[in-house]
XYZ file of C-alpha atoms in Angstrom:
391
model
C -51.767 -9.247 23.414
C -53.036 -6.314 21.771
C -56.642 -6.741 20.117
C -56.973 -7.626 16.580
C -58.341 -4.813 14.580
C -60.712 -4.994 11.667
C -61.673 -1.922 9.511
C -65.392 -1.837 8.502
C -66.232 0.660 5.626
C -69.724 1.322 4.482
C -71.645 4.697 3.787
C -74.714 3.114 5.559
C -74.565 3.029 9.505
C -76.987 0.175 9.808
C -74.838 -2.038 7.496
C -71.677 -1.264 9.974
C -73.798 -2.161 12.962
C -74.858 -5.418 11.313
C -71.253 -6.093 10.406
C -69.915 -5.477 13.954
C -72.548 -7.805 15.374
C -71.796 -10.588 13.018
C -68.040 -10.429 13.836
C -67.977 -9.954 17.502
C -65.714 -12.062 19.362
C -63.099 -11.930 22.047
C -59.949 -10.279 21.094
C -61.317 -8.493 18.105
C -61.748 -4.522 17.664
C -63.879 -3.352 14.885
C -63.167 0.344 13.861
C -65.993 1.701 11.356
C -65.840 4.362 8.673
C -68.635 5.903 6.578
C -66.442 6.999 3.635
C -63.306 6.327 2.046
C -61.866 9.632 3.378
C -62.523 8.406 7.077
C -61.156 5.096 6.168
C -57.835 6.483 5.035
C -57.575 8.544 8.239
C -57.814 5.315 10.309
C -55.346 3.510 8.121
C -52.804 6.118 8.929
C -53.094 5.530 12.685
C -53.929 1.880 13.238
C -52.726 -1.486 12.077
C -55.399 -3.713 10.688
C -55.626 -7.381 10.269
C -58.501 -7.094 7.504
C -60.645 -4.434 5.770
C -64.208 -5.155 4.747
C -64.918 -2.505 2.204
C -68.229 -1.778 0.573
C -67.918 -1.390 -3.225
C -70.833 1.219 -3.923
C -69.915 4.449 -1.993
C -70.250 8.158 -2.733
C -67.382 10.304 -3.701
C -64.653 7.379 -3.339
C -65.976 3.991 -4.122
C -64.308 0.813 -2.604
C -62.093 0.432 -5.638
C -60.645 3.744 -5.344
C -60.009 3.193 -1.513
C -58.219 0.170 -2.259
C -55.944 1.738 -4.757
C -55.045 4.528 -2.240
C -54.378 1.789 0.415
C -51.891 0.125 -2.161
C -50.063 3.418 -2.390
C -49.689 3.925 1.325
C -46.769 1.932 3.135
C -48.680 1.529 6.269
C -51.836 0.135 4.585
C -50.647 -1.567 1.208
C -50.251 -5.027 3.088
C -53.726 -5.077 4.779
C -56.087 -7.628 3.050
C -59.189 -6.369 1.638
C -62.588 -8.190 1.147
C -65.263 -6.346 -0.870
C -68.811 -6.498 -0.065
C -71.067 -5.759 -2.984
C -74.674 -5.749 -3.683
C -74.192 -5.450 -7.465
C -73.286 -7.632 -10.270
C -70.120 -9.536 -9.511
C -69.096 -10.044 -13.073
C -65.798 -10.820 -14.453
C -64.650 -7.273 -15.227
C -65.607 -6.008 -11.687
C -63.893 -8.868 -9.959
C -60.649 -8.276 -12.218
C -60.591 -4.644 -11.026
C -61.094 -5.674 -7.557
C -58.495 -8.110 -7.554
C -56.281 -5.671 -9.388
C -56.905 -3.187 -6.669
C -55.657 -5.566 -4.109
C -58.795 -7.495 -2.807
C -58.498 -11.117 -1.499
C -61.973 -12.015 -1.936
C -65.630 -10.822 -2.811
C -68.623 -11.471 -0.415
C -72.095 -10.827 -2.160
C -74.902 -9.052 -0.336
C -77.109 -10.150 1.366
C -74.220 -11.433 3.441
C -74.376 -15.050 4.791
C -73.229 -14.681 8.329
C -71.333 -18.018 8.571
C -69.400 -17.414 5.349
C -68.335 -13.941 6.555
C -67.408 -15.404 9.990
C -65.281 -18.254 8.450
C -63.330 -15.790 6.206
C -62.816 -13.125 8.697
C -61.626 -15.749 11.344
C -58.750 -16.898 8.877
C -57.483 -13.373 8.995
C -57.862 -12.978 12.755
C -55.871 -16.069 13.159
C -53.090 -15.217 10.910
C -52.671 -11.927 12.475
C -52.722 -13.566 15.884
C -49.797 -15.821 14.641
C -47.968 -12.783 13.393
C -48.330 -10.984 16.735
C -46.970 -14.389 18.631
C -44.257 -14.376 16.092
C -43.495 -10.665 16.847
C -43.587 -11.285 20.579
C -41.249 -14.182 20.263
C -39.049 -12.328 18.048
C -38.935 -9.453 20.742
C -38.212 -11.806 23.556
C -35.379 -13.532 21.619
C -33.916 -10.020 20.968
C -34.161 -9.186 24.701
C -32.451 -12.552 25.691
C -29.749 -11.924 23.018
C -29.314 -8.493 24.633
C -29.194 -9.913 28.174
C -26.985 -12.564 27.075
C -24.624 -9.934 25.413
C -24.706 -7.778 28.613
C -23.964 -10.906 30.951
C -21.070 -11.618 28.732
C -19.762 -8.242 28.941
C -20.369 -8.246 32.993
C -18.484 -11.575 33.034
C -15.601 -10.489 31.069
C -15.435 -7.301 33.389
C -15.822 -9.675 36.334
C -13.055 -11.818 35.120
C -10.776 -8.822 34.642
C -11.499 -7.627 38.013
C -10.749 -11.077 39.531
C -7.442 -11.055 37.659
C -6.674 -7.531 38.866
C -7.523 -8.615 42.559
C -5.533 -11.556 42.367
C -2.662 -9.267 41.131
C -3.273 -6.866 43.983
C -3.532 -9.825 46.571
C -0.189 -11.060 45.548
C 1.362 -7.532 45.837
C -0.241 -7.152 49.153
C 0.823 -10.571 50.510
C 4.353 -9.847 49.328
C 4.436 -6.460 50.948
C 3.492 -8.242 54.247
C 5.910 -11.069 53.754
C 8.783 -9.268 52.734
C 8.648 -5.572 53.528
C 7.241 -6.073 56.852
C 8.474 -9.325 58.203
C 12.116 -9.027 57.046
C 12.592 -5.876 58.903
C 10.874 -7.285 62.015
C 12.993 -10.315 61.806
C 16.071 -8.027 61.958
C 14.797 -6.378 65.100
C 14.147 -9.500 66.558
C 17.596 -10.799 65.788
C 19.186 -7.713 67.134
C 17.395 -8.089 70.393
C 18.518 -11.581 70.777
C 22.156 -10.492 70.214
C 21.914 -7.732 72.718
C 20.563 -10.006 75.299
C 23.857 -11.834 75.307
C 25.697 -8.633 76.252
C 26.218 -7.603 79.734
C 23.430 -5.053 80.260
C 21.835 -3.380 83.346
C 18.281 -4.416 84.393
C 16.870 -1.427 82.502
C 18.578 -2.566 79.404
C 17.381 -6.203 79.962
C 13.681 -4.913 80.344
C 14.172 -2.880 77.087
C 15.386 -5.978 75.393
C 12.337 -7.872 76.715
C 9.949 -5.074 75.476
C 11.571 -5.309 72.013
C 11.270 -9.064 71.936
C 7.608 -9.041 73.079
C 6.748 -6.075 70.657
C 8.371 -8.066 67.630
C 6.509 -11.247 68.687
C 3.197 -9.409 68.775
C 3.772 -7.671 65.558
C 4.621 -10.929 63.795
C 1.491 -12.354 65.299
C -0.514 -9.340 63.754
C 1.058 -9.734 60.443
C 0.208 -13.335 60.523
C -3.453 -12.656 61.249
C -3.613 -10.028 58.252
C -2.013 -12.365 55.894
C -4.439 -15.139 56.820
C -7.218 -12.854 56.412
C -5.987 -11.492 53.063
C -5.517 -15.166 51.767
C -9.046 -16.035 53.070
C -10.821 -13.044 51.597
C -8.839 -12.612 48.420
C -7.162 -15.865 47.782
C -9.370 -18.990 48.375
C -9.410 -19.731 52.017
C -7.059 -21.195 54.629
C -4.662 -23.647 53.298
C -4.009 -26.892 55.293
C -1.396 -29.616 55.487
C -3.296 -32.353 57.405
C -1.690 -35.291 58.866
C -2.644 -37.503 61.715
C -1.300 -36.384 65.048
C -1.538 -36.862 68.749
C -3.476 -33.724 69.846
C -2.582 -33.551 73.430
C 1.139 -32.603 72.874
C -0.013 -29.790 70.372
C -2.577 -28.525 73.054
C -0.088 -28.535 75.876
C 2.618 -26.498 73.906
C 0.058 -23.845 73.055
C -0.873 -23.646 76.939
C 2.798 -23.653 77.982
C 3.379 -20.708 75.530
C 0.688 -18.518 76.872
C 1.244 -19.287 80.580
C 4.886 -18.025 79.837
C 3.547 -15.009 78.527
C 0.672 -14.622 81.101
C 2.510 -15.972 84.272
C -0.179 -14.418 86.613
C -2.898 -16.392 84.835
C -3.975 -19.978 85.350
C -5.140 -22.290 82.370
C -6.946 -25.457 83.557
C -6.758 -28.307 81.076
C -8.802 -31.518 80.887
C -7.875 -33.753 77.913
C -9.675 -37.025 77.214
C -7.973 -37.706 73.687
C -7.556 -41.249 72.781
C -6.370 -41.231 69.074
C -4.638 -39.366 66.624
C -6.622 -36.872 64.349
C -6.160 -35.561 60.926
C -5.341 -31.961 61.524
C -2.953 -29.207 60.375
C -0.946 -28.969 63.709
C 0.255 -25.466 62.984
C -3.233 -24.224 62.148
C -4.876 -26.196 65.041
C -2.285 -24.484 67.241
C -3.109 -21.065 65.758
C -7.025 -21.772 66.456
C -6.517 -22.753 69.922
C -3.857 -19.895 70.671
C -6.436 -17.360 69.369
C -9.304 -18.718 71.639
C -7.078 -18.924 74.774
C -5.759 -15.509 74.144
C -9.057 -13.898 73.742
C -10.163 -15.688 77.015
C -7.268 -14.416 78.855
C -7.748 -10.877 77.466
C -11.397 -10.572 78.213
C -11.840 -12.998 81.201
C -11.855 -12.096 84.883
C -8.170 -11.790 85.811
C -8.685 -13.795 89.081
C -10.492 -16.774 87.450
C -8.899 -19.520 85.560
C -9.405 -20.069 81.874
C -10.699 -23.601 81.217
C -9.478 -25.711 78.264
C -11.404 -29.055 77.529
C -10.940 -31.522 74.655
C -12.421 -34.823 74.167
C -13.046 -37.522 71.402
C -16.329 -39.168 71.172
C -18.919 -40.321 68.567
C -16.418 -39.826 65.713
C -15.654 -36.155 66.455
C -13.374 -33.873 68.596
C -14.973 -31.513 70.842
C -12.878 -28.615 72.286
C -13.868 -25.905 74.346
C -12.435 -22.642 75.846
C -14.170 -21.023 78.797
C -13.772 -18.184 80.857
C -15.557 -15.987 83.662
C -16.184 -12.380 83.458
C -18.524 -9.977 81.739
C -20.867 -11.649 79.278
C -20.567 -10.728 75.530
C -23.218 -8.232 74.478
C -25.890 -9.575 72.043
C -24.885 -6.963 69.294
C -21.450 -8.102 69.682
C -22.372 -11.875 69.528
C -24.252 -11.637 66.425
C -21.066 -10.352 64.617
C -18.423 -12.168 66.700
C -16.775 -14.249 64.077
C -16.787 -11.322 61.588
C -13.585 -9.620 60.690
C -12.483 -6.650 62.693
C -14.887 -7.259 65.598
C -13.606 -6.482 68.975
C -15.355 -6.586 72.288
C -16.455 -3.606 74.307
C -14.091 -4.275 76.965
C -10.722 -3.586 75.278
C -7.813 -5.530 76.709
C -4.579 -3.745 77.599
C -2.782 -5.217 74.336
C -5.629 -5.546 71.783
C -5.330 -7.068 68.166
C -7.100 -6.212 65.168
C -10.170 -8.358 65.776
C -9.295 -10.934 63.180
C -8.430 -13.672 65.859
C -11.896 -15.278 66.085
C -12.683 -14.757 62.442
C -9.460 -16.778 61.505
C -10.147 -19.271 64.066
C -13.651 -19.926 62.681
C -12.169 -20.087 59.045
C -9.418 -22.658 60.335
C -12.376 -24.759 61.861
C -14.384 -24.663 58.475
C -11.207 -25.594 56.544
C -11.016 -28.700 58.744
C -14.704 -29.415 58.024
C -15.806 -28.457 61.465
C -17.573 -25.599 63.194
C -16.710 -23.002 65.843
C -19.506 -21.471 68.073
C -19.846 -19.305 71.082
C -22.178 -18.874 73.927
C -22.283 -16.355 76.661
C -24.072 -15.631 80.136
C -23.222 -13.697 83.184
C -21.354 -16.930 84.700
C -19.375 -17.915 81.673
C -18.491 -17.407 77.963
C -17.491 -20.369 76.241
C -16.204 -21.179 72.644
C -16.800 -24.799 71.343
C -14.878 -26.234 68.450
C -16.498 -29.446 66.874
C -14.136 -31.228 64.249
C -15.319 -34.469 62.602
C -12.841 -37.278 62.651
C -12.225 -39.458 59.636
C -14.405 -42.589 59.499
C -11.505 -44.889 59.857
C -10.559 -43.173 63.168
C -13.673 -44.473 64.929
C -12.248 -47.851 65.762
C -9.083 -46.238 67.524
C -11.303 -44.206 69.982
C -11.049 -45.330 73.484
C -13.931 -46.215 75.795
């Protein structure tokens, strides 16, 4: 806190020195004046907790100074204790109290009495300082709360606007892109039934492959939009046998990559509570990534096993290791490897796979070395599934 200030007014320097010595204490600052005029100058600049004023002074005595103080807005509330060596008769006391004095102290001054009276005004001023500080803090808190409330309202309005834009964005993807794509795919299937040349059949296959790939990209973007703007990946979990789900994903990818081999090793002895469509999407993303970036002559290895109340699934391939800089951001959106595949995606596949794993309560991780790059999915099984696990 700021120091408490006392004003000492006496025309004799030795009296001022004695008063200052008697009153000295931590947190107190005494300012001195040798005349009423000097005292008025100080009163215009400083806020005082107490004024100790000698009555008998030349030019302007203590009573006159007190009357001037009561006429000044800044000084009218400063308590005054008169110090007098003269008679303290009733008339003089009345004049002093009329001028605004709170007390008289007779000279020679008794030190204990002076300190006791001065300490009262010191403590009162300290309390006023504390109250003022608390008031300022409360005002600051109130202003901060008001600002926070305004920010909250703005944030709510922003979130509402974001939700509206999200719905519009998803509607554009779902209707304005998917519907024309479905028309193209349907037209390609109809044309396939017509007698066409080999070149025509190749064109039809290219159209179907392109529409399938575009549909997959739209699905990825929609999943990303829902996850980032709409509250995460939605699941419809039921208990399913996992091996048929995984084998169907493998068959679809082998059909689109006939030149590549996918080795499978399944040790699955019970059903698991999963969303089959989302699990298929996750595994398909991992396998597609391994096929795209792995060595063409080496097989991709898919392993899945149940043990210790959890499902562990891994996808591994041989080829160039993932650079450390890419590894740090591997599951971030729009991140792709340095070696671009011939048919690259948007860099959302691994991010969405990670989000699907999290939605199931699991975790997707990656490791890479010169010999192998491996993605590992760990999903916890429900407690009541443990009794159904095989040896």
